[in-house]
């Protein structure tokens, strides 16, 4: 199918990464992934190099602005640190804001992209990497858009959410509570990008499948994240008018805008010293982690409990662009 449609092939390559979506199969060689797309191995690798080069060029273009380059130089990521992204297609995109960030930072800062297209918060919670993996110094989390997908949506019917709003909030709280003891540094939220409602409602593939998204659902999720104590990047204003024809996914310019908004948030963040990271402000065993998850669930019933930040310097809580 893909081999006869270069546009479809490029879109699949940009957003789909079977080696992550089907991780239980173990490592998939390039030849096998290429075959799934109707490509030979050399052509597949050439496409990947082209995406990487495009992200590199985007970063280089941004750095031509002296003011932006100065903000990048003030980012708190340090050599040897590990920065992990958790998300869905907006982050899994090979031209994503995270791919751009990779080329803004020195190679001594290790960036690990765990995003999987189509991921819901429930799936993310189930797939949280085990504590035996190296601990990240930073976690950048952009989740929730797929939870808001509605099945049975038509022009006159709102449809049913894939994951309820209450469950989404519970999952995000639990994800943070369970991951925090394994995270040596800081947690940053990014709201889902906004919905171009007219485009999303008119997109023929969504209409045929009877699915859709509502801008109101995304706005409600953004409000929840912006009310969290952890720093949050509100990506909706930055990405307005920068959607593909489906009204959900972003153009490269939209991805660039998220990268800029993230840099703007973090540029003036003080560094986190090893001594601060060593403060015993969070539980360190799985039983205590489970207790934090229970606290997160109780928060759904109005009892927020202690959701304070981990030990370390304060960051500006939100940024909009």
PDB file of C-alpha atoms in Angstrom:
ATOM      1  CA  UNK A   1       0.000   0.000   0.000  1.00  0.00           C
ATOM      2  CA  UNK A   2       2.602   2.542   1.104  1.00  0.00           C
ATOM      3  CA  UNK A   3       4.977   1.745  -1.760  1.00  0.00           C
ATOM      4  CA  UNK A   4       2.406   3.046  -4.277  1.00  0.00           C
ATOM      5  CA  UNK A   5       1.723   6.250  -2.383  1.00  0.00           C
ATOM      6  CA  UNK A   6       4.818   8.301  -1.528  1.00  0.00           C
ATOM      7  CA  UNK A   7       2.740  10.844   0.414  1.00  0.00           C
ATOM      8  CA  UNK A   8       1.297   8.120   2.634  1.00  0.00           C
ATOM      9  CA  UNK A   9       4.734   6.548   3.029  1.00  0.00           C
ATOM     10  CA  UNK A  10       6.221   9.845   4.192  1.00  0.00           C
ATOM     11  CA  UNK A  11       3.373  10.381   6.676  1.00  0.00           C
ATOM     12  CA  UNK A  12       3.673   6.864   8.087  1.00  0.00           C
ATOM     13  CA  UNK A  13       7.416   7.248   8.434  1.00  0.00           C
ATOM     14  CA  UNK A  14       7.034  10.596  10.126  1.00  0.00           C
ATOM     15  CA  UNK A  15       4.547   9.527  12.783  1.00  0.00           C
ATOM     16  CA  UNK A  16       4.742   5.731  13.146  1.00  0.00           C
ATOM     17  CA  UNK A  17       7.594   3.857  14.802  1.00  0.00           C
ATOM     18  CA  UNK A  18       6.748   0.137  15.020  1.00  0.00           C
ATOM     19  CA  UNK A  19       9.893  -0.578  17.008  1.00  0.00           C
ATOM     20  CA  UNK A  20       8.390   1.418  19.900  1.00  0.00           C
ATOM     21  CA  UNK A  21       4.703   0.630  19.419  1.00  0.00           C
ATOM     22  CA  UNK A  22       5.441  -3.109  19.340  1.00  0.00           C
ATOM     23  CA  UNK A  23       8.210  -3.138  21.915  1.00  0.00           C
ATOM     24  CA  UNK A  24       7.196  -6.582  23.198  1.00  0.00           C
ATOM     25  CA  UNK A  25       8.568  -8.023  19.938  1.00  0.00           C
ATOM     26  CA  UNK A  26      12.056  -6.995  20.910  1.00  0.00           C
ATOM     27  CA  UNK A  27      14.405  -5.088  18.659  1.00  0.00           C
ATOM     28  CA  UNK A  28      13.123  -4.827  15.101  1.00  0.00           C
ATOM     29  CA  UNK A  29      15.835  -4.575  12.427  1.00  0.00           C
ATOM     30  CA  UNK A  30      15.607  -1.782   9.877  1.00  0.00           C
ATOM     31  CA  UNK A  31      15.008  -4.293   7.091  1.00  0.00           C
ATOM     32  CA  UNK A  32      11.841  -5.566   8.732  1.00  0.00           C
ATOM     33  CA  UNK A  33      10.472  -2.072   9.445  1.00  0.00           C
ATOM     34  CA  UNK A  34      11.262  -1.022   5.884  1.00  0.00           C
ATOM     35  CA  UNK A  35       9.393  -4.043   4.516  1.00  0.00           C
ATOM     36  CA  UNK A  36       6.281  -3.061   6.477  1.00  0.00           C
ATOM     37  CA  UNK A  37       6.307   0.230   4.572  1.00  0.00           C
ATOM     38  CA  UNK A  38       7.049  -1.282   1.177  1.00  0.00           C
ATOM     39  CA  UNK A  39      10.587   0.111   1.161  1.00  0.00           C
ATOM     40  CA  UNK A  40      14.027  -1.374   0.895  1.00  0.00           C
ATOM     41  CA  UNK A  41      16.402  -0.789   3.786  1.00  0.00           C
ATOM     42  CA  UNK A  42      18.463   1.889   2.049  1.00  0.00           C
ATOM     43  CA  UNK A  43      15.373   3.912   1.130  1.00  0.00           C
ATOM     44  CA  UNK A  44      14.028   3.630   4.678  1.00  0.00           C
ATOM     45  CA  UNK A  45      17.292   4.872   6.169  1.00  0.00           C
ATOM     46  CA  UNK A  46      17.439   7.701   3.637  1.00  0.00           C
ATOM     47  CA  UNK A  47      13.999   8.878   4.768  1.00  0.00           C
ATOM     48  CA  UNK A  48      15.114   8.833   8.408  1.00  0.00           C
ATOM     49  CA  UNK A  49      18.233  10.842   7.581  1.00  0.00           C
ATOM     50  CA  UNK A  50      16.096  13.374   5.727  1.00  0.00           C
ATOM     51  CA  UNK A  51      13.786  13.847   8.717  1.00  0.00           C
ATOM     52  CA  UNK A  52      16.761  14.232  11.046  1.00  0.00           C
ATOM     53  CA  UNK A  53      18.366  16.758   8.734  1.00  0.00           C
ATOM     54  CA  UNK A  54      15.130  18.755   8.571  1.00  0.00           C
ATOM     55  CA  UNK A  55      14.965  18.895  12.368  1.00  0.00           C
ATOM     56  CA  UNK A  56      18.622  19.910  12.447  1.00  0.00           C
ATOM     57  CA  UNK A  57      17.989  22.709   9.956  1.00  0.00           C
ATOM     58  CA  UNK A  58      15.038  23.938  12.002  1.00  0.00           C
ATOM     59  CA  UNK A  59      17.230  24.152  15.092  1.00  0.00           C
ATOM     60  CA  UNK A  60      19.999  25.903  13.157  1.00  0.00           C
ATOM     61  CA  UNK A  61      17.510  28.446  11.847  1.00  0.00           C
ATOM     62  CA  UNK A  62      16.253  29.211  15.336  1.00  0.00           C
ATOM     63  CA  UNK A  63      19.787  29.663  16.645  1.00  0.00           C
ATOM     64  CA  UNK A  64      20.423  32.410  14.092  1.00  0.00           C
ATOM     65  CA  UNK A  65      18.350  34.664  16.346  1.00  0.00           C
ATOM     66  CA  UNK A  66      20.854  35.929  18.956  1.00  0.00           C
ATOM     67  CA  UNK A  67      18.145  36.333  21.575  1.00  0.00           C
ATOM     68  CA  UNK A  68      16.938  32.769  21.147  1.00  0.00           C
ATOM     69  CA  UNK A  69      20.507  31.438  21.093  1.00  0.00           C
ATOM     70  CA  UNK A  70      21.106  33.208  24.402  1.00  0.00           C
ATOM     71  CA  UNK A  71      18.019  31.553  25.910  1.00  0.00           C
ATOM     72  CA  UNK A  72      19.194  28.139  24.698  1.00  0.00           C
ATOM     73  CA  UNK A  73      22.576  28.771  26.331  1.00  0.00           C
ATOM     74  CA  UNK A  74      20.752  29.368  29.643  1.00  0.00           C
ATOM     75  CA  UNK A  75      18.821  26.084  29.565  1.00  0.00           C
ATOM     76  CA  UNK A  76      19.363  24.076  32.761  1.00  0.00           C
ATOM     77  CA  UNK A  77      20.260  20.777  31.048  1.00  0.00           C
ATOM     78  CA  UNK A  78      23.825  19.776  31.919  1.00  0.00           C
ATOM     79  CA  UNK A  79      26.374  17.431  30.276  1.00  0.00           C
ATOM     80  CA  UNK A  80      25.677  13.833  31.183  1.00  0.00           C
ATOM     81  CA  UNK A  81      22.056  14.455  32.084  1.00  0.00           C
ATOM     82  CA  UNK A  82      19.254  12.308  30.660  1.00  0.00           C
ATOM     83  CA  UNK A  83      16.126  14.041  29.348  1.00  0.00           C
ATOM     84  CA  UNK A  84      13.136  11.772  28.675  1.00  0.00           C
ATOM     85  CA  UNK A  85      10.006  12.623  26.679  1.00  0.00           C
ATOM     86  CA  UNK A  86       6.703  10.802  27.292  1.00  0.00           C
ATOM     87  CA  UNK A  87       3.939  11.453  24.802  1.00  0.00           C
ATOM     88  CA  UNK A  88       1.915  10.497  21.731  1.00  0.00           C
ATOM     89  CA  UNK A  89       2.144  11.373  18.033  1.00  0.00           C
ATOM     90  CA  UNK A  90       2.944  15.054  18.559  1.00  0.00           C
ATOM     91  CA  UNK A  91       6.110  13.966  20.378  1.00  0.00           C
ATOM     92  CA  UNK A  92       6.742  10.747  18.413  1.00  0.00           C
ATOM     93  CA  UNK A  93       6.753  12.825  15.201  1.00  0.00           C
ATOM     94  CA  UNK A  94      10.242  12.617  13.650  1.00  0.00           C
ATOM     95  CA  UNK A  95      10.006  16.395  13.164  1.00  0.00           C
ATOM     96  CA  UNK A  96       8.722  16.980  16.699  1.00  0.00           C
ATOM     97  CA  UNK A  97       9.598  19.704  19.153  1.00  0.00           C
ATOM     98  CA  UNK A  98      11.713  17.068  20.921  1.00  0.00           C
ATOM     99  CA  UNK A  99      13.617  16.287  17.717  1.00  0.00           C
ATOM    100  CA  UNK A 100      14.327  20.009  17.362  1.00  0.00           C
ATOM    101  CA  UNK A 101      15.389  20.229  21.019  1.00  0.00           C
ATOM    102  CA  UNK A 102      17.846  17.385  20.402  1.00  0.00           C
ATOM    103  CA  UNK A 103      19.676  19.572  17.882  1.00  0.00           C
ATOM    104  CA  UNK A 104      19.551  22.653  20.089  1.00  0.00           C
ATOM    105  CA  UNK A 105      21.443  20.886  22.882  1.00  0.00           C
ATOM    106  CA  UNK A 106      24.995  19.547  22.954  1.00  0.00           C
ATOM    107  CA  UNK A 107      25.464  15.838  22.319  1.00  0.00           C
ATOM    108  CA  UNK A 108      26.630  15.432  25.913  1.00  0.00           C
ATOM    109  CA  UNK A 109      22.991  15.835  27.000  1.00  0.00           C
ATOM    110  CA  UNK A 110      21.234  12.547  26.279  1.00  0.00           C
ATOM    111  CA  UNK A 111      17.659  12.819  24.954  1.00  0.00           C
ATOM    112  CA  UNK A 112      15.445   9.723  25.023  1.00  0.00           C
ATOM    113  CA  UNK A 113      12.087   9.804  23.223  1.00  0.00           C
ATOM    114  CA  UNK A 114       9.618   7.264  24.655  1.00  0.00           C
ATOM    115  CA  UNK A 115       6.599   8.731  22.835  1.00  0.00           C
ATOM    116  CA  UNK A 116       4.345   6.377  20.870  1.00  0.00           C
ATOM    117  CA  UNK A 117       1.729   7.506  18.363  1.00  0.00           C
ATOM    118  CA  UNK A 118      -1.806   6.852  19.575  1.00  0.00           C
ATOM    119  CA  UNK A 119      -0.757   6.433  23.227  1.00  0.00           C
ATOM    120  CA  UNK A 120      -3.364   7.121  25.897  1.00  0.00           C
ATOM    121  CA  UNK A 121      -2.602   7.965  29.512  1.00  0.00           C
ATOM    122  CA  UNK A 122      -3.871   4.497  30.534  1.00  0.00           C
ATOM    123  CA  UNK A 123      -1.397   2.849  28.174  1.00  0.00           C
ATOM    124  CA  UNK A 124       1.401   5.129  29.331  1.00  0.00           C
ATOM    125  CA  UNK A 125       0.703   4.190  32.928  1.00  0.00           C
ATOM    126  CA  UNK A 126       0.842   0.495  32.054  1.00  0.00           C
ATOM    127  CA  UNK A 127       4.050   0.918  30.064  1.00  0.00           C
ATOM    128  CA  UNK A 128       5.965   3.049  32.552  1.00  0.00           C
ATOM    129  CA  UNK A 129       9.604   1.915  32.269  1.00  0.00           C
ATOM    130  CA  UNK A 130      10.769  -0.235  35.197  1.00  0.00           C
ATOM    131  CA  UNK A 131      12.967   1.307  37.891  1.00  0.00           C
ATOM    132  CA  UNK A 132      15.904  -0.786  36.678  1.00  0.00           C
ATOM    133  CA  UNK A 133      16.343   1.594  33.728  1.00  0.00           C
ATOM    134  CA  UNK A 134      18.651   4.616  34.110  1.00  0.00           C
ATOM    135  CA  UNK A 135      16.927   7.399  36.018  1.00  0.00           C
ATOM    136  CA  UNK A 136      16.109  10.510  33.987  1.00  0.00           C
ATOM    137  CA  UNK A 137      17.177  13.912  35.226  1.00  0.00           C
ATOM    138  CA  UNK A 138      14.261  15.561  33.423  1.00  0.00           C
ATOM    139  CA  UNK A 139      10.878  14.264  32.226  1.00  0.00           C
ATOM    140  CA  UNK A 140       8.930  16.214  29.601  1.00  0.00           C
ATOM    141  CA  UNK A 141       5.365  14.851  29.441  1.00  0.00           C
ATOM    142  CA  UNK A 142       2.814  15.691  26.717  1.00  0.00           C
ATOM    143  CA  UNK A 143      -0.127  13.290  27.032  1.00  0.00           C
ATOM    144  CA  UNK A 144      -3.915  13.262  26.994  1.00  0.00           C
ATOM    145  CA  UNK A 145      -4.924  14.133  23.439  1.00  0.00           C
ATOM    146  CA  UNK A 146      -5.750  10.524  22.544  1.00  0.00           C
ATOM    147  CA  UNK A 147      -7.795  10.122  25.723  1.00  0.00           C
ATOM    148  CA  UNK A 148     -10.055  12.860  24.348  1.00  0.00           C
ATOM    149  CA  UNK A 149     -10.695  11.038  21.072  1.00  0.00           C
ATOM    150  CA  UNK A 150     -14.427  10.485  20.675  1.00  0.00           C
ATOM    151  CA  UNK A 151     -15.969   7.421  19.059  1.00  0.00           C
ATOM    152  CA  UNK A 152     -19.333   7.796  17.333  1.00  0.00           C
ATOM    153  CA  UNK A 153     -18.780  11.505  16.750  1.00  0.00           C
ATOM    154  CA  UNK A 154     -20.936  12.964  13.966  1.00  0.00           C
ATOM    155  CA  UNK A 155     -22.025  16.531  13.128  1.00  0.00           C
ATOM    156  CA  UNK A 156     -24.972  16.117  15.513  1.00  0.00           C
ATOM    157  CA  UNK A 157     -23.526  13.702  18.071  1.00  0.00           C
ATOM    158  CA  UNK A 158     -20.572  14.406  20.380  1.00  0.00           C
ATOM    159  CA  UNK A 159     -19.594  10.744  20.690  1.00  0.00           C
ATOM    160  CA  UNK A 160     -18.023   8.948  23.649  1.00  0.00           C
ATOM    161  CA  UNK A 161     -14.526   9.700  24.941  1.00  0.00           C
ATOM    162  CA  UNK A 162     -11.942   6.955  24.681  1.00  0.00           C
ATOM    163  CA  UNK A 163     -10.869   7.726  28.274  1.00  0.00           C
ATOM    164  CA  UNK A 164     -13.040   9.796  30.581  1.00  0.00           C
ATOM    165  CA  UNK A 165     -11.794  13.183  31.740  1.00  0.00           C
ATOM    166  CA  UNK A 166     -11.716  12.016  35.360  1.00  0.00           C
ATOM    167  CA  UNK A 167      -9.699   8.931  34.432  1.00  0.00           C
ATOM    168  CA  UNK A 168      -7.283  11.012  32.367  1.00  0.00           C
ATOM    169  CA  UNK A 169      -6.608  13.288  35.323  1.00  0.00           C
ATOM    170  CA  UNK A 170      -6.229  10.319  37.653  1.00  0.00           C
ATOM    171  CA  UNK A 171      -3.792   8.649  35.232  1.00  0.00           C
ATOM    172  CA  UNK A 172      -1.653  11.757  34.877  1.00  0.00           C
ATOM    173  CA  UNK A 173      -1.461  12.202  38.647  1.00  0.00           C
ATOM    174  CA  UNK A 174      -0.581   8.546  39.089  1.00  0.00           C
ATOM    175  CA  UNK A 175       1.984   8.646  36.284  1.00  0.00           C
ATOM    176  CA  UNK A 176       3.758  11.522  37.969  1.00  0.00           C
ATOM    177  CA  UNK A 177       3.494   9.932  41.434  1.00  0.00           C
ATOM    178  CA  UNK A 178       4.908   6.591  40.273  1.00  0.00           C
ATOM    179  CA  UNK A 179       7.666   8.072  38.152  1.00  0.00           C
ATOM    180  CA  UNK A 180       8.809  10.780  40.551  1.00  0.00           C
ATOM    181  CA  UNK A 181      10.840   8.483  42.848  1.00  0.00           C
ATOM    182  CA  UNK A 182      12.756   7.242  39.800  1.00  0.00           C
ATOM    183  CA  UNK A 183      13.322  10.745  38.460  1.00  0.00           C
ATOM    184  CA  UNK A 184      16.479  12.446  39.657  1.00  0.00           C
ATOM    185  CA  UNK A 185      15.409  15.895  38.527  1.00  0.00           C
ATOM    186  CA  UNK A 186      12.368  17.757  37.286  1.00  0.00           C
ATOM    187  CA  UNK A 187       9.003  17.038  35.639  1.00  0.00           C
ATOM    188  CA  UNK A 188       7.620  19.416  32.992  1.00  0.00           C
ATOM    189  CA  UNK A 189       4.104  19.172  31.521  1.00  0.00           C
ATOM    190  CA  UNK A 190       3.176  20.289  28.022  1.00  0.00           C
ATOM    191  CA  UNK A 191      -0.509  20.668  27.228  1.00  0.00           C
ATOM    192  CA  UNK A 192      -1.813  18.982  24.084  1.00  0.00           C
ATOM    193  CA  UNK A 193      -1.828  21.369  21.156  1.00  0.00           C
ATOM    194  CA  UNK A 194      -5.196  22.877  20.305  1.00  0.00           C
ATOM    195  CA  UNK A 195      -7.703  21.469  17.828  1.00  0.00           C
ATOM    196  CA  UNK A 196      -8.535  23.127  14.522  1.00  0.00           C
ATOM    197  CA  UNK A 197     -12.183  22.184  14.922  1.00  0.00           C
ATOM    198  CA  UNK A 198     -13.337  22.881  11.364  1.00  0.00           C
ATOM    199  CA  UNK A 199     -10.534  20.821   9.843  1.00  0.00           C
ATOM    200  CA  UNK A 200     -10.881  17.989  12.339  1.00  0.00           C
ATOM    201  CA  UNK A 201     -14.644  17.750  11.806  1.00  0.00           C
ATOM    202  CA  UNK A 202     -14.252  17.780   8.024  1.00  0.00           C
ATOM    203  CA  UNK A 203     -11.327  15.366   7.762  1.00  0.00           C
ATOM    204  CA  UNK A 204     -12.647  12.478   5.622  1.00  0.00           C
ATOM    205  CA  UNK A 205     -10.693   9.700   7.338  1.00  0.00           C
ATOM    206  CA  UNK A 206     -12.042  10.725  10.751  1.00  0.00           C
ATOM    207  CA  UNK A 207     -15.576  10.973   9.377  1.00  0.00           C
ATOM    208  CA  UNK A 208     -15.375   7.524   7.810  1.00  0.00           C
ATOM    209  CA  UNK A 209     -14.101   6.019  11.051  1.00  0.00           C
ATOM    210  CA  UNK A 210     -16.707   7.860  13.135  1.00  0.00           C
ATOM    211  CA  UNK A 211     -14.101   9.450  15.384  1.00  0.00           C
ATOM    212  CA  UNK A 212     -13.190  13.008  16.240  1.00  0.00           C
ATOM    213  CA  UNK A 213     -11.890  15.484  18.797  1.00  0.00           C
ATOM    214  CA  UNK A 214     -13.431  18.425  20.598  1.00  0.00           C
ATOM    215  CA  UNK A 215     -11.520  21.609  21.333  1.00  0.00           C
ATOM    216  CA  UNK A 216     -13.462  21.872  24.591  1.00  0.00           C
ATOM    217  CA  UNK A 217     -12.032  18.547  25.787  1.00  0.00           C
ATOM    218  CA  UNK A 218      -8.474  19.691  25.054  1.00  0.00           C
ATOM    219  CA  UNK A 219      -9.080  23.032  26.771  1.00  0.00           C
ATOM    220  CA  UNK A 220     -10.384  21.272  29.888  1.00  0.00           C
ATOM    221  CA  UNK A 221      -7.294  19.049  30.002  1.00  0.00           C
ATOM    222  CA  UNK A 222      -5.043  22.077  29.562  1.00  0.00           C
ATOM    223  CA  UNK A 223      -6.799  23.807  32.472  1.00  0.00           C
ATOM    224  CA  UNK A 224      -6.121  20.760  34.666  1.00  0.00           C
ATOM    225  CA  UNK A 225      -2.416  20.724  33.762  1.00  0.00           C
ATOM    226  CA  UNK A 226      -2.042  24.475  34.221  1.00  0.00           C
ATOM    227  CA  UNK A 227      -3.423  24.055  37.732  1.00  0.00           C
ATOM    228  CA  UNK A 228      -0.728  21.521  38.605  1.00  0.00           C
ATOM    229  CA  UNK A 229       2.181  22.694  40.791  1.00  0.00           C
ATOM    230  CA  UNK A 230       4.762  21.483  38.249  1.00  0.00           C
ATOM    231  CA  UNK A 231       5.795  23.860  35.446  1.00  0.00           C
ATOM    232  CA  UNK A 232       3.558  23.629  32.374  1.00  0.00           C
ATOM    233  CA  UNK A 233       3.971  24.810  28.781  1.00  0.00           C
ATOM    234  CA  UNK A 234       0.618  25.808  27.277  1.00  0.00           C
ATOM    235  CA  UNK A 235       1.159  24.886  23.634  1.00  0.00           C
ATOM    236  CA  UNK A 236      -2.300  25.831  22.330  1.00  0.00           C
ATOM    237  CA  UNK A 237      -1.699  29.474  21.526  1.00  0.00           C
ATOM    238  CA  UNK A 238       1.748  28.754  20.082  1.00  0.00           C
ATOM    239  CA  UNK A 239       0.334  26.197  17.640  1.00  0.00           C
ATOM    240  CA  UNK A 240      -2.863  27.993  16.590  1.00  0.00           C
ATOM    241  CA  UNK A 241      -3.244  27.826  12.811  1.00  0.00           C
ATOM    242  CA  UNK A 242      -0.293  25.433  12.444  1.00  0.00           C
ATOM    243  CA  UNK A 243      -2.144  22.144  11.905  1.00  0.00           C
ATOM    244  CA  UNK A 244      -2.069  19.616   9.109  1.00  0.00           C
ATOM    245  CA  UNK A 245      -5.222  18.885   7.123  1.00  0.00           C
ATOM    246  CA  UNK A 246      -6.606  16.647   9.878  1.00  0.00           C
ATOM    247  CA  UNK A 247      -6.768  19.564  12.343  1.00  0.00           C
ATOM    248  CA  UNK A 248      -4.971  17.526  15.031  1.00  0.00           C
ATOM    249  CA  UNK A 249      -1.374  16.919  13.991  1.00  0.00           C
ATOM    250  CA  UNK A 250       1.052  19.791  13.559  1.00  0.00           C
ATOM    251  CA  UNK A 251       3.027  21.208  10.683  1.00  0.00           C
ATOM    252  CA  UNK A 252       6.799  21.488  11.153  1.00  0.00           C
ATOM    253  CA  UNK A 253       6.191  25.147  11.988  1.00  0.00           C
ATOM    254  CA  UNK A 254       3.843  24.083  14.776  1.00  0.00           C
ATOM    255  CA  UNK A 255       6.490  21.757  16.180  1.00  0.00           C
ATOM    256  CA  UNK A 256       9.030  24.567  16.018  1.00  0.00           C
ATOM    257  CA  UNK A 257       6.647  26.796  17.967  1.00  0.00           C
ATOM    258  CA  UNK A 258       6.428  24.233  20.798  1.00  0.00           C
ATOM    259  CA  UNK A 259      10.223  23.988  20.948  1.00  0.00           C
ATOM    260  CA  UNK A 260      10.442  27.765  21.276  1.00  0.00           C
ATOM    261  CA  UNK A 261       7.774  27.841  24.019  1.00  0.00           C
ATOM    262  CA  UNK A 262       9.630  25.147  25.971  1.00  0.00           C
ATOM    263  CA  UNK A 263      12.929  27.025  25.725  1.00  0.00           C
ATOM    264  CA  UNK A 264      11.182  30.203  26.869  1.00  0.00           C
ATOM    265  CA  UNK A 265       9.905  28.384  29.974  1.00  0.00           C
ATOM    266  CA  UNK A 266      13.198  26.749  30.935  1.00  0.00           C
ATOM    267  CA  UNK A 267      15.750  29.394  29.933  1.00  0.00           C
ATOM    268  CA  UNK A 268      15.742  31.143  33.290  1.00  0.00           C
ATOM    269  CA  UNK A 269      15.420  28.035  35.444  1.00  0.00           C
ATOM    270  CA  UNK A 270      18.205  27.773  38.040  1.00  0.00           C
ATOM    271  CA  UNK A 271      20.336  24.644  37.933  1.00  0.00           C
ATOM    272  CA  UNK A 272      19.547  21.737  40.237  1.00  0.00           C
ATOM    273  CA  UNK A 273      22.564  20.810  42.307  1.00  0.00           C
ATOM    274  CA  UNK A 274      23.371  17.196  43.251  1.00  0.00           C
ATOM    275  CA  UNK A 275      22.817  18.046  46.905  1.00  0.00           C
ATOM    276  CA  UNK A 276      19.319  19.312  46.163  1.00  0.00           C
ATOM    277  CA  UNK A 277      18.522  16.211  44.118  1.00  0.00           C
ATOM    278  CA  UNK A 278      19.693  14.047  47.030  1.00  0.00           C
ATOM    279  CA  UNK A 279      17.129  15.476  49.444  1.00  0.00           C
ATOM    280  CA  UNK A 280      14.836  12.660  50.652  1.00  0.00           C
ATOM    281  CA  UNK A 281      11.665  14.500  49.626  1.00  0.00           C
ATOM    282  CA  UNK A 282      10.094  11.527  47.838  1.00  0.00           C
ATOM    283  CA  UNK A 283       9.589   7.851  48.760  1.00  0.00           C
ATOM    284  CA  UNK A 284      12.089   5.421  47.292  1.00  0.00           C
ATOM    285  CA  UNK A 285      10.392   2.017  47.432  1.00  0.00           C
ATOM    286  CA  UNK A 286       7.509   0.596  45.420  1.00  0.00           C
ATOM    287  CA  UNK A 287       5.150   0.406  48.419  1.00  0.00           C
ATOM    288  CA  UNK A 288       5.540   4.113  49.016  1.00  0.00           C
ATOM    289  CA  UNK A 289       5.083   4.737  45.296  1.00  0.00           C
ATOM    290  CA  UNK A 290       1.805   2.827  45.450  1.00  0.00           C
ATOM    291  CA  UNK A 291       0.756   5.027  48.349  1.00  0.00           C
ATOM    292  CA  UNK A 292       1.452   8.100  46.204  1.00  0.00           C
ATOM    293  CA  UNK A 293      -0.676   6.605  43.443  1.00  0.00           C
ATOM    294  CA  UNK A 294      -3.489   6.126  45.977  1.00  0.00           C
ATOM    295  CA  UNK A 295      -3.111   9.757  46.988  1.00  0.00           C
ATOM    296  CA  UNK A 296      -3.405  10.688  43.331  1.00  0.00           C
ATOM    297  CA  UNK A 297      -6.623   8.701  43.041  1.00  0.00           C
ATOM    298  CA  UNK A 298      -8.037  10.359  46.160  1.00  0.00           C
ATOM    299  CA  UNK A 299      -7.316  13.693  44.525  1.00  0.00           C
ATOM    300  CA  UNK A 300     -10.013  12.854  41.987  1.00  0.00           C
ATOM    301  CA  UNK A 301     -12.467  13.031  44.853  1.00  0.00           C
ATOM    302  CA  UNK A 302     -11.319  16.489  45.839  1.00  0.00           C
ATOM    303  CA  UNK A 303      -8.510  15.618  48.252  1.00  0.00           C
ATOM    304  CA  UNK A 304      -5.382  16.872  46.514  1.00  0.00           C
ATOM    305  CA  UNK A 305      -3.048  15.939  49.339  1.00  0.00           C
ATOM    306  CA  UNK A 306       0.626  16.912  49.061  1.00  0.00           C
ATOM    307  CA  UNK A 307       1.452  17.519  45.405  1.00  0.00           C
ATOM    308  CA  UNK A 308       4.416  19.782  46.016  1.00  0.00           C
ATOM    309  CA  UNK A 309       7.424  19.808  43.728  1.00  0.00           C
ATOM    310  CA  UNK A 310      10.435  17.642  44.326  1.00  0.00           C
ATOM    311  CA  UNK A 311      13.347  19.252  46.120  1.00  0.00           C
ATOM    312  CA  UNK A 312      15.127  21.730  43.883  1.00  0.00           C
ATOM    313  CA  UNK A 313      14.802  25.225  42.481  1.00  0.00           C
ATOM    314  CA  UNK A 314      11.528  26.754  41.465  1.00  0.00           C
ATOM    315  CA  UNK A 315      10.573  27.230  37.830  1.00  0.00           C
ATOM    316  CA  UNK A 316       8.017  29.542  36.288  1.00  0.00           C
ATOM    317  CA  UNK A 317       4.800  27.525  36.391  1.00  0.00           C
ATOM    318  CA  UNK A 318       3.391  28.302  32.957  1.00  0.00           C
ATOM    319  CA  UNK A 319       4.292  29.873  29.677  1.00  0.00           C
ATOM    320  CA  UNK A 320       2.101  30.689  26.713  1.00  0.00           C
ATOM    321  CA  UNK A 321       3.265  31.844  23.328  1.00  0.00           C
TER     322      UNK A 321
END
